[in-house]
């Protein structure tokens, strides 16, 4: 789950990380009032779940409250990486002497959180990683002990040479690690971590991603979810207890079980198609889930064919068939549908489909080929 910069900053502040104050506005007038209260140059920052806001015109300095109002009005009209800006953070501007990067991700290869630090922070950290990877220091952390003081010092020496700054940065790294670990983070990042002309170290940006599996036991963190900033189809899928991930292709896939869903996507690609999504309706076979799944997939205009691939075990294929029939009655399909189902109650399922003018296949290979052919308009062999 993504959270906004202002929310991540609130968490980081609790752990003692130095962060300038800030308030959120949803209208230009509110932004103006906040700027007036701070009585100094402010930064107006788009709150969307996307990086690169600076480059997209979503982070701007405002010297007067009137400026803050005008700039907030501009930013609140922006769409950044497909996400409309509904809120801005207004925060006193810091003077910047240098910009560093510090971040933590969960690294599958080392099976640990890995801390990364770079003195070349700012808006182009991806470019630093690609072109000058030796400017980024990586350090796997043993989650049993957390980030130890000596490790934090080592990393901090990579960023600064002034001893006071090294100590301050080491403390921030330990605080960041704690914030990440104790709140179920899969990512925590400060970019830029700046030094000011007077030598202070301050975090000017904050990003945090929470591992979805941590949310059930952290209701306070789960409450930070902002559905208005999420993809509507992913919101609907979550409400229907479907595992859904939108992808870039045009073959809409409805599958039961994550393993079969992966295999289906592999086969779609093998035959030259591109899946439009990953969708797992799960092991149970509530027809309502099938209806929700079809509603989500058909609302995606890039879907050119829909493929059902159902292997009935605990899932009853007749329930799936009923779901398909109900969904199509509610909302007639505008794209071709290929159904493959086999397993529990297969005969009943096939009869339900046939009675409703639909047909199904039992061979997965044939079904995928047909769906790819329909989506691409090519012959698939
Ligand atoms: P991002 O582009 O989405 O990562 O947004 P950031 O919050 O990192 O802001 C982008 C850039 O704006 C930073 O790298 C800074 O150079 C600049 N910026 C952000 N806050 C301030 C500030 O308080 N003062 C100054 N002078 N620049 C800032
Ligand atoms: Mn940033």
PDB file of N, CA, C and O in Angstrom, residues 71-128:
ATOM      1  N   UNK A  71       0.041  29.069  -7.138  1.00  0.00           N
ATOM      2  CA  UNK A  71       0.766  27.822  -7.434  1.00  0.00           C
ATOM      3  C   UNK A  71      -0.060  26.606  -7.032  1.00  0.00           C
ATOM      4  O   UNK A  71      -0.136  25.615  -7.773  1.00  0.00           O
ATOM      5  N   UNK A  72      -0.723  26.681  -5.876  1.00  0.00           N
ATOM      6  CA  UNK A  72      -1.566  25.562  -5.448  1.00  0.00           C
ATOM      7  C   UNK A  72      -2.670  25.313  -6.470  1.00  0.00           C
ATOM      8  O   UNK A  72      -2.982  24.169  -6.808  1.00  0.00           O
ATOM      9  N   UNK A  73      -3.247  26.398  -6.996  1.00  0.00           N
ATOM     10  CA  UNK A  73      -4.308  26.241  -8.001  1.00  0.00           C
ATOM     11  C   UNK A  73      -3.769  25.510  -9.223  1.00  0.00           C
ATOM     12  O   UNK A  73      -4.436  24.631  -9.783  1.00  0.00           O
ATOM     13  N   UNK A  74      -2.524  25.861  -9.631  1.00  0.00           N
ATOM     14  CA  UNK A  74      -1.921  25.172 -10.792  1.00  0.00           C
ATOM     15  C   UNK A  74      -1.685  23.694 -10.487  1.00  0.00           C
ATOM     16  O   UNK A  74      -2.032  22.814 -11.278  1.00  0.00           O
ATOM     17  N   UNK A  75      -1.090  23.431  -9.325  1.00  0.00           N
ATOM     18  CA  UNK A  75      -0.725  22.041  -9.006  1.00  0.00           C
ATOM     19  C   UNK A  75      -1.969  21.181  -8.811  1.00  0.00           C
ATOM     20  O   UNK A  75      -2.002  20.018  -9.213  1.00  0.00           O
ATOM     21  N   UNK A  76      -3.031  21.777  -8.224  1.00  0.00           N
ATOM     22  CA  UNK A  76      -4.262  21.005  -8.002  1.00  0.00           C
ATOM     23  C   UNK A  76      -4.981  20.671  -9.313  1.00  0.00           C
ATOM     24  O   UNK A  76      -5.915  19.877  -9.327  1.00  0.00           O
ATOM     25  N   UNK A  77      -4.535  21.282 -10.418  1.00  0.00           N
ATOM     26  CA  UNK A  77      -5.116  20.932 -11.729  1.00  0.00           C
ATOM     27  C   UNK A  77      -4.292  19.866 -12.434  1.00  0.00           C
ATOM     28  O   UNK A  77      -4.691  19.358 -13.480  1.00  0.00           O
ATOM     29  N   UNK A  78      -3.132  19.534 -11.895  1.00  0.00           N
ATOM     30  CA  UNK A  78      -2.232  18.603 -12.579  1.00  0.00           C
ATOM     31  C   UNK A  78      -2.679  17.153 -12.458  1.00  0.00           C
ATOM     32  O   UNK A  78      -3.374  16.776 -11.515  1.00  0.00           O
ATOM     33  N   UNK A  79      -2.246  16.358 -13.441  1.00  0.00           N
ATOM     34  CA  UNK A  79      -2.329  14.902 -13.343  1.00  0.00           C
ATOM     35  C   UNK A  79      -0.907  14.409 -13.502  1.00  0.00           C
ATOM     36  O   UNK A  79      -0.260  14.694 -14.499  1.00  0.00           O
ATOM     37  N   UNK A  80      -0.386  13.726 -12.488  1.00  0.00           N
ATOM     38  CA  UNK A  80       1.000  13.259 -12.544  1.00  0.00           C
ATOM     39  C   UNK A  80       1.018  11.747 -12.682  1.00  0.00           C
ATOM     40  O   UNK A  80       0.477  11.040 -11.837  1.00  0.00           O
ATOM     41  N   UNK A  81       1.613  11.270 -13.766  1.00  0.00           N
ATOM     42  CA  UNK A  81       1.646   9.835 -14.079  1.00  0.00           C
ATOM     43  C   UNK A  81       0.255   9.214 -13.956  1.00  0.00           C
ATOM     44  O   UNK A  81       0.071   8.169 -13.335  1.00  0.00           O
ATOM     45  N   UNK A  82      -0.721   9.918 -14.534  1.00  0.00           N
ATOM     46  CA  UNK A  82      -2.086   9.395 -14.550  1.00  0.00           C
ATOM     47  C   UNK A  82      -2.865   9.621 -13.264  1.00  0.00           C
ATOM     48  O   UNK A  82      -4.023   9.217 -13.172  1.00  0.00           O
ATOM     49  N   UNK A  83      -2.236  10.243 -12.266  1.00  0.00           N
ATOM     50  CA  UNK A  83      -2.917  10.426 -10.987  1.00  0.00           C
ATOM     51  C   UNK A  83      -3.289  11.893 -10.776  1.00  0.00           C
ATOM     52  O   UNK A  83      -2.408  12.752 -10.732  1.00  0.00           O
ATOM     53  N   UNK A  84      -4.585  12.181 -10.654  1.00  0.00           N
ATOM     54  CA  UNK A  84      -4.994  13.570 -10.435  1.00  0.00           C
ATOM     55  C   UNK A  84      -4.579  14.047  -9.046  1.00  0.00           C
ATOM     56  O   UNK A  84      -4.695  13.319  -8.069  1.00  0.00           O
ATOM     57  N   UNK A  85      -4.086  15.282  -8.971  1.00  0.00           N
ATOM     58  CA  UNK A  85      -3.651  15.827  -7.676  1.00  0.00           C
ATOM     59  C   UNK A  85      -4.868  16.386  -6.943  1.00  0.00           C
ATOM     60  O   UNK A  85      -5.551  17.259  -7.460  1.00  0.00           O
ATOM     61  N   UNK A  86      -5.132  15.863  -5.751  1.00  0.00           N
ATOM     62  CA  UNK A  86      -6.296  16.335  -4.983  1.00  0.00           C
ATOM     63  C   UNK A  86      -5.886  17.107  -3.741  1.00  0.00           C
ATOM     64  O   UNK A  86      -6.705  17.735  -3.100  1.00  0.00           O
ATOM     65  N   UNK A  87      -4.610  16.972  -3.379  1.00  0.00           N
ATOM     66  CA  UNK A  87      -4.121  17.633  -2.172  1.00  0.00           C
ATOM     67  C   UNK A  87      -2.714  18.132  -2.394  1.00  0.00           C
ATOM     68  O   UNK A  87      -1.952  17.519  -3.153  1.00  0.00           O
ATOM     69  N   UNK A  88      -2.373  19.209  -1.706  1.00  0.00           N
ATOM     70  CA  UNK A  88      -0.977  19.660  -1.711  1.00  0.00           C
ATOM     71  C   UNK A  88      -0.492  19.796  -0.273  1.00  0.00           C
ATOM     72  O   UNK A  88      -1.277  20.073   0.633  1.00  0.00           O
ATOM     73  N   UNK A  89       0.795  19.560  -0.104  1.00  0.00           N
ATOM     74  CA  UNK A  89       1.436  19.800   1.189  1.00  0.00           C
ATOM     75  C   UNK A  89       2.110  21.165   1.099  1.00  0.00           C
ATOM     76  O   UNK A  89       2.801  21.450   0.120  1.00  0.00           O
ATOM     77  N   UNK A  90       1.862  21.997   2.099  1.00  0.00           N
ATOM     78  CA  UNK A  90       2.509  23.312   2.141  1.00  0.00           C
ATOM     79  C   UNK A  90       3.478  23.304   3.315  1.00  0.00           C
ATOM     80  O   UNK A  90       3.085  23.016   4.447  1.00  0.00           O
ATOM     81  N   UNK A  91       4.747  23.575   3.013  1.00  0.00           N
ATOM     82  CA  UNK A  91       5.778  23.431   4.031  1.00  0.00           C
ATOM     83  C   UNK A  91       6.835  24.525   3.865  1.00  0.00           C
ATOM     84  O   UNK A  91       7.130  24.928   2.727  1.00  0.00           O
ATOM     85  N   UNK A  92       7.350  25.068   4.962  1.00  0.00           N
ATOM     86  CA  UNK A  92       8.366  26.116   4.835  1.00  0.00           C
ATOM     87  C   UNK A  92       9.554  25.618   4.016  1.00  0.00           C
ATOM     88  O   UNK A  92      10.017  24.496   4.221  1.00  0.00           O
ATOM     89  N   UNK A  93      10.041  26.438   3.103  1.00  0.00           N
ATOM     90  CA  UNK A  93      11.145  26.022   2.247  1.00  0.00           C
ATOM     91  C   UNK A  93      12.453  26.013   3.026  1.00  0.00           C
ATOM     92  O   UNK A  93      12.703  26.891   3.857  1.00  0.00           O
ATOM     93  N   UNK A  94      13.242  24.989   2.766  1.00  0.00           N
ATOM     94  CA  UNK A  94      14.579  24.940   3.366  1.00  0.00           C
ATOM     95  C   UNK A  94      15.579  25.428   2.338  1.00  0.00           C
ATOM     96  O   UNK A  94      15.339  25.341   1.134  1.00  0.00           O
ATOM     97  N   UNK A  95      16.709  25.967   2.830  1.00  0.00           N
ATOM     98  CA  UNK A  95      17.799  26.291   1.906  1.00  0.00           C
ATOM     99  C   UNK A  95      18.670  25.059   1.790  1.00  0.00           C
ATOM    100  O   UNK A  95      18.984  24.403   2.783  1.00  0.00           O
ATOM    101  N   UNK A  96      19.063  24.752   0.562  1.00  0.00           N
ATOM    102  CA  UNK A  96      19.760  23.495   0.326  1.00  0.00           C
ATOM    103  C   UNK A  96      21.231  23.726  -0.002  1.00  0.00           C
ATOM    104  O   UNK A  96      21.556  24.477  -0.925  1.00  0.00           O
ATOM    105  N   UNK A  97      22.130  23.068   0.753  1.00  0.00           N
ATOM    106  CA  UNK A  97      23.558  23.108   0.417  1.00  0.00           C
ATOM    107  C   UNK A  97      23.962  21.835  -0.325  1.00  0.00           C
ATOM    108  O   UNK A  97      24.773  21.870  -1.246  1.00  0.00           O
ATOM    109  N   UNK A  98      23.388  20.676   0.096  1.00  0.00           N
ATOM    110  CA  UNK A  98      23.675  19.427  -0.617  1.00  0.00           C
ATOM    111  C   UNK A  98      22.482  18.496  -0.483  1.00  0.00           C
ATOM    112  O   UNK A  98      21.688  18.609   0.449  1.00  0.00           O
ATOM    113  N   UNK A  99      22.355  17.579  -1.449  1.00  0.00           N
ATOM    114  CA  UNK A  99      21.235  16.640  -1.439  1.00  0.00           C
ATOM    115  C   UNK A  99      21.767  15.206  -1.456  1.00  0.00           C
ATOM    116  O   UNK A  99      22.499  14.825  -2.353  1.00  0.00           O
ATOM    117  N   UNK A 100      21.365  14.417  -0.454  1.00  0.00           N
ATOM    118  CA  UNK A 100      21.740  13.000  -0.411  1.00  0.00           C
ATOM    119  C   UNK A 100      20.489  12.139  -0.522  1.00  0.00           C
ATOM    120  O   UNK A 100      19.365  12.641  -0.454  1.00  0.00           O
ATOM    121  N   UNK A 101      20.725  10.849  -0.728  1.00  0.00           N
ATOM    122  CA  UNK A 101      19.631   9.882  -0.806  1.00  0.00           C
ATOM    123  C   UNK A 101      19.835   8.827   0.259  1.00  0.00           C
ATOM    124  O   UNK A 101      20.945   8.299   0.412  1.00  0.00           O
ATOM    125  N   UNK A 102      18.784   8.485   0.998  1.00  0.00           N
ATOM    126  CA  UNK A 102      18.831   7.296   1.853  1.00  0.00           C
ATOM    127  C   UNK A 102      17.515   6.536   1.699  1.00  0.00           C
ATOM    128  O   UNK A 102      16.447   7.140   1.604  1.00  0.00           O
ATOM    129  N   UNK A 103      17.613   5.229   1.632  1.00  0.00           N
ATOM    130  CA  UNK A 103      16.395   4.444   1.440  1.00  0.00           C
ATOM    131  C   UNK A 103      16.586   3.016   1.906  1.00  0.00           C
ATOM    132  O   UNK A 103      17.712   2.533   2.048  1.00  0.00           O
ATOM    133  N   UNK A 104      15.458   2.356   2.162  1.00  0.00           N
ATOM    134  CA  UNK A 104      15.484   0.942   2.565  1.00  0.00           C
ATOM    135  C   UNK A 104      14.446   0.208   1.731  1.00  0.00           C
ATOM    136  O   UNK A 104      13.315   0.669   1.590  1.00  0.00           O
ATOM    137  N   UNK A 105      14.839  -0.932   1.174  1.00  0.00           N
ATOM    138  CA  UNK A 105      13.873  -1.807   0.512  1.00  0.00           C
ATOM    139  C   UNK A 105      14.063  -3.218   1.054  1.00  0.00           C
ATOM    140  O   UNK A 105      15.088  -3.519   1.664  1.00  0.00           O
ATOM    141  N   UNK A 106      13.068  -4.072   0.816  1.00  0.00           N
ATOM    142  CA  UNK A 106      13.257  -5.483   1.140  1.00  0.00           C
ATOM    143  C   UNK A 106      13.876  -6.136  -0.085  1.00  0.00           C
ATOM    144  O   UNK A 106      13.338  -6.042  -1.184  1.00  0.00           O
ATOM    145  N   UNK A 107      15.020  -6.746   0.099  1.00  0.00           N
ATOM    146  CA  UNK A 107      15.743  -7.344  -1.015  1.00  0.00           C
ATOM    147  C   UNK A 107      15.545  -8.859  -0.998  1.00  0.00           C
ATOM    148  O   UNK A 107      15.921  -9.532  -0.051  1.00  0.00           O
ATOM    149  N   UNK A 108      14.931  -9.370  -2.076  1.00  0.00           N
ATOM    150  CA  UNK A 108      14.632 -10.795  -2.116  1.00  0.00           C
ATOM    151  C   UNK A 108      15.901 -11.630  -2.188  1.00  0.00           C
ATOM    152  O   UNK A 108      15.958 -12.721  -1.651  1.00  0.00           O
ATOM    153  N   UNK A 109      16.914 -11.114  -2.892  1.00  0.00           N
ATOM    154  CA  UNK A 109      18.140 -11.899  -3.067  1.00  0.00           C
ATOM    155  C   UNK A 109      18.819 -12.152  -1.722  1.00  0.00           C
ATOM    156  O   UNK A 109      19.180 -13.289  -1.411  1.00  0.00           O
ATOM    157  N   UNK A 110      18.979 -11.103  -0.906  1.00  0.00           N
ATOM    158  CA  UNK A 110      19.653 -11.308   0.376  1.00  0.00           C
ATOM    159  C   UNK A 110      18.650 -11.634   1.486  1.00  0.00           C
ATOM    160  O   UNK A 110      19.040 -11.871   2.628  1.00  0.00           O
ATOM    161  N   UNK A 111      17.359 -11.626   1.140  1.00  0.00           N
ATOM    162  CA  UNK A 111      16.283 -11.925   2.093  1.00  0.00           C
ATOM    163  C   UNK A 111      16.363 -11.024   3.319  1.00  0.00           C
ATOM    164  O   UNK A 111      16.134 -11.466   4.444  1.00  0.00           O
ATOM    165  N   UNK A 112      16.748  -9.796   3.096  1.00  0.00           N
ATOM    166  CA  UNK A 112      16.870  -8.842   4.195  1.00  0.00           C
ATOM    167  C   UNK A 112      16.468  -7.449   3.724  1.00  0.00           C
ATOM    168  O   UNK A 112      16.496  -7.178   2.532  1.00  0.00           O
ATOM    169  N   UNK A 113      16.193  -6.581   4.686  1.00  0.00           N
ATOM    170  CA  UNK A 113      16.090  -5.177   4.300  1.00  0.00           C
ATOM    171  C   UNK A 113      17.479  -4.687   3.905  1.00  0.00           C
ATOM    172  O   UNK A 113      18.461  -5.019   4.568  1.00  0.00           O
ATOM    173  N   UNK A 114      17.558  -3.950   2.814  1.00  0.00           N
ATOM    174  CA  UNK A 114      18.838  -3.401   2.386  1.00  0.00           C
ATOM    175  C   UNK A 114      18.766  -1.880   2.456  1.00  0.00           C
ATOM    176  O   UNK A 114      17.840  -1.267   1.922  1.00  0.00           O
ATOM    177  N   UNK A 115      19.728  -1.316   3.158  1.00  0.00           N
ATOM    178  CA  UNK A 115      19.803   0.131   3.263  1.00  0.00           C
ATOM    179  C   UNK A 115      20.676   0.663   2.142  1.00  0.00           C
ATOM    180  O   UNK A 115      21.722   0.083   1.848  1.00  0.00           O
ATOM    181  N   UNK A 116      20.242   1.730   1.524  1.00  0.00           N
ATOM    182  CA  UNK A 116      21.039   2.334   0.450  1.00  0.00           C
ATOM    183  C   UNK A 116      21.287   3.793   0.779  1.00  0.00           C
ATOM    184  O   UNK A 116      20.384   4.483   1.266  1.00  0.00           O
ATOM    185  N   UNK A 117      22.491   4.242   0.516  1.00  0.00           N
ATOM    186  CA  UNK A 117      22.824   5.642   0.788  1.00  0.00           C
ATOM    187  C   UNK A 117      23.662   6.172  -0.361  1.00  0.00           C
ATOM    188  O   UNK A 117      24.535   5.470  -0.878  1.00  0.00           O
ATOM    189  N   UNK A 118      23.376   7.406  -0.751  1.00  0.00           N
ATOM    190  CA  UNK A 118      24.160   8.031  -1.814  1.00  0.00           C
ATOM    191  C   UNK A 118      24.310   9.525  -1.547  1.00  0.00           C
ATOM    192  O   UNK A 118      23.330  10.201  -1.225  1.00  0.00           O
ATOM    193  N   UNK A 119      25.542  10.031  -1.695  1.00  0.00           N
ATOM    194  CA  UNK A 119      25.710  11.479  -1.557  1.00  0.00           C
ATOM    195  C   UNK A 119      25.145  12.229  -2.766  1.00  0.00           C
ATOM    196  O   UNK A 119      24.982  13.446  -2.720  1.00  0.00           O
ATOM    197  N   UNK A 120      24.839  11.496  -3.849  1.00  0.00           N
ATOM    198  CA  UNK A 120      24.308  12.140  -5.058  1.00  0.00           C
ATOM    199  C   UNK A 120      22.792  12.016  -5.095  1.00  0.00           C
ATOM    200  O   UNK A 120      22.224  11.414  -6.001  1.00  0.00           O
ATOM    201  N   UNK A 121      22.102  12.571  -4.093  1.00  0.00           N
ATOM    202  CA  UNK A 121      20.642  12.485  -4.043  1.00  0.00           C
ATOM    203  C   UNK A 121      19.986  13.558  -4.874  1.00  0.00           C
ATOM    204  O   UNK A 121      20.639  14.221  -5.670  1.00  0.00           O
ATOM    205  N   UNK A 122      18.673  13.711  -4.683  1.00  0.00           N
ATOM    206  CA  UNK A 122      17.932  14.700  -5.452  1.00  0.00           C
ATOM    207  C   UNK A 122      16.992  14.014  -6.396  1.00  0.00           C
ATOM    208  O   UNK A 122      16.559  12.894  -6.139  1.00  0.00           O
ATOM    209  N   UNK A 123      16.684  14.680  -7.516  1.00  0.00           N
ATOM    210  CA  UNK A 123      15.615  14.140  -8.352  1.00  0.00           C
ATOM    211  C   UNK A 123      16.086  13.066  -9.325  1.00  0.00           C
ATOM    212  O   UNK A 123      15.272  12.416  -9.945  1.00  0.00           O
ATOM    213  N   UNK A 124      17.395  12.859  -9.471  1.00  0.00           N
ATOM    214  CA  UNK A 124      17.839  11.912 -10.495  1.00  0.00           C
ATOM    215  C   UNK A 124      18.525  10.665  -9.950  1.00  0.00           C
ATOM    216  O   UNK A 124      19.463  10.143 -10.545  1.00  0.00           O
ATOM    217  N   UNK A 125      18.015  10.146  -8.847  1.00  0.00           N
ATOM    218  CA  UNK A 125      18.686   8.998  -8.222  1.00  0.00           C
ATOM    219  C   UNK A 125      18.675   7.749  -9.126  1.00  0.00           C
ATOM    220  O   UNK A 125      19.630   6.971  -9.129  1.00  0.00           O
ATOM    221  N   UNK A 126      17.614   7.606  -9.947  1.00  0.00           N
ATOM    222  CA  UNK A 126      17.569   6.451 -10.861  1.00  0.00           C
ATOM    223  C   UNK A 126      18.733   6.510 -11.849  1.00  0.00           C
ATOM    224  O   UNK A 126      19.310   5.492 -12.207  1.00  0.00           O
ATOM    225  N   UNK A 127      19.056   7.740 -12.281  1.00  0.00           N
ATOM    226  CA  UNK A 127      20.151   7.911 -13.220  1.00  0.00           C
ATOM    227  C   UNK A 127      21.491   7.600 -12.535  1.00  0.00           C
ATOM    228  O   UNK A 127      22.371   6.988 -13.125  1.00  0.00           O
ATOM    229  N   UNK A 128      21.626   8.014 -11.275  1.00  0.00           N
ATOM    230  CA  UNK A 128      22.836   7.697 -10.515  1.00  0.00           C
ATOM    231  C   UNK A 128      22.997   6.187 -10.435  1.00  0.00           C
ATOM    232  O   UNK A 128      24.078   5.639 -10.670  1.00  0.00           O
TER     233      UNK A 128
END
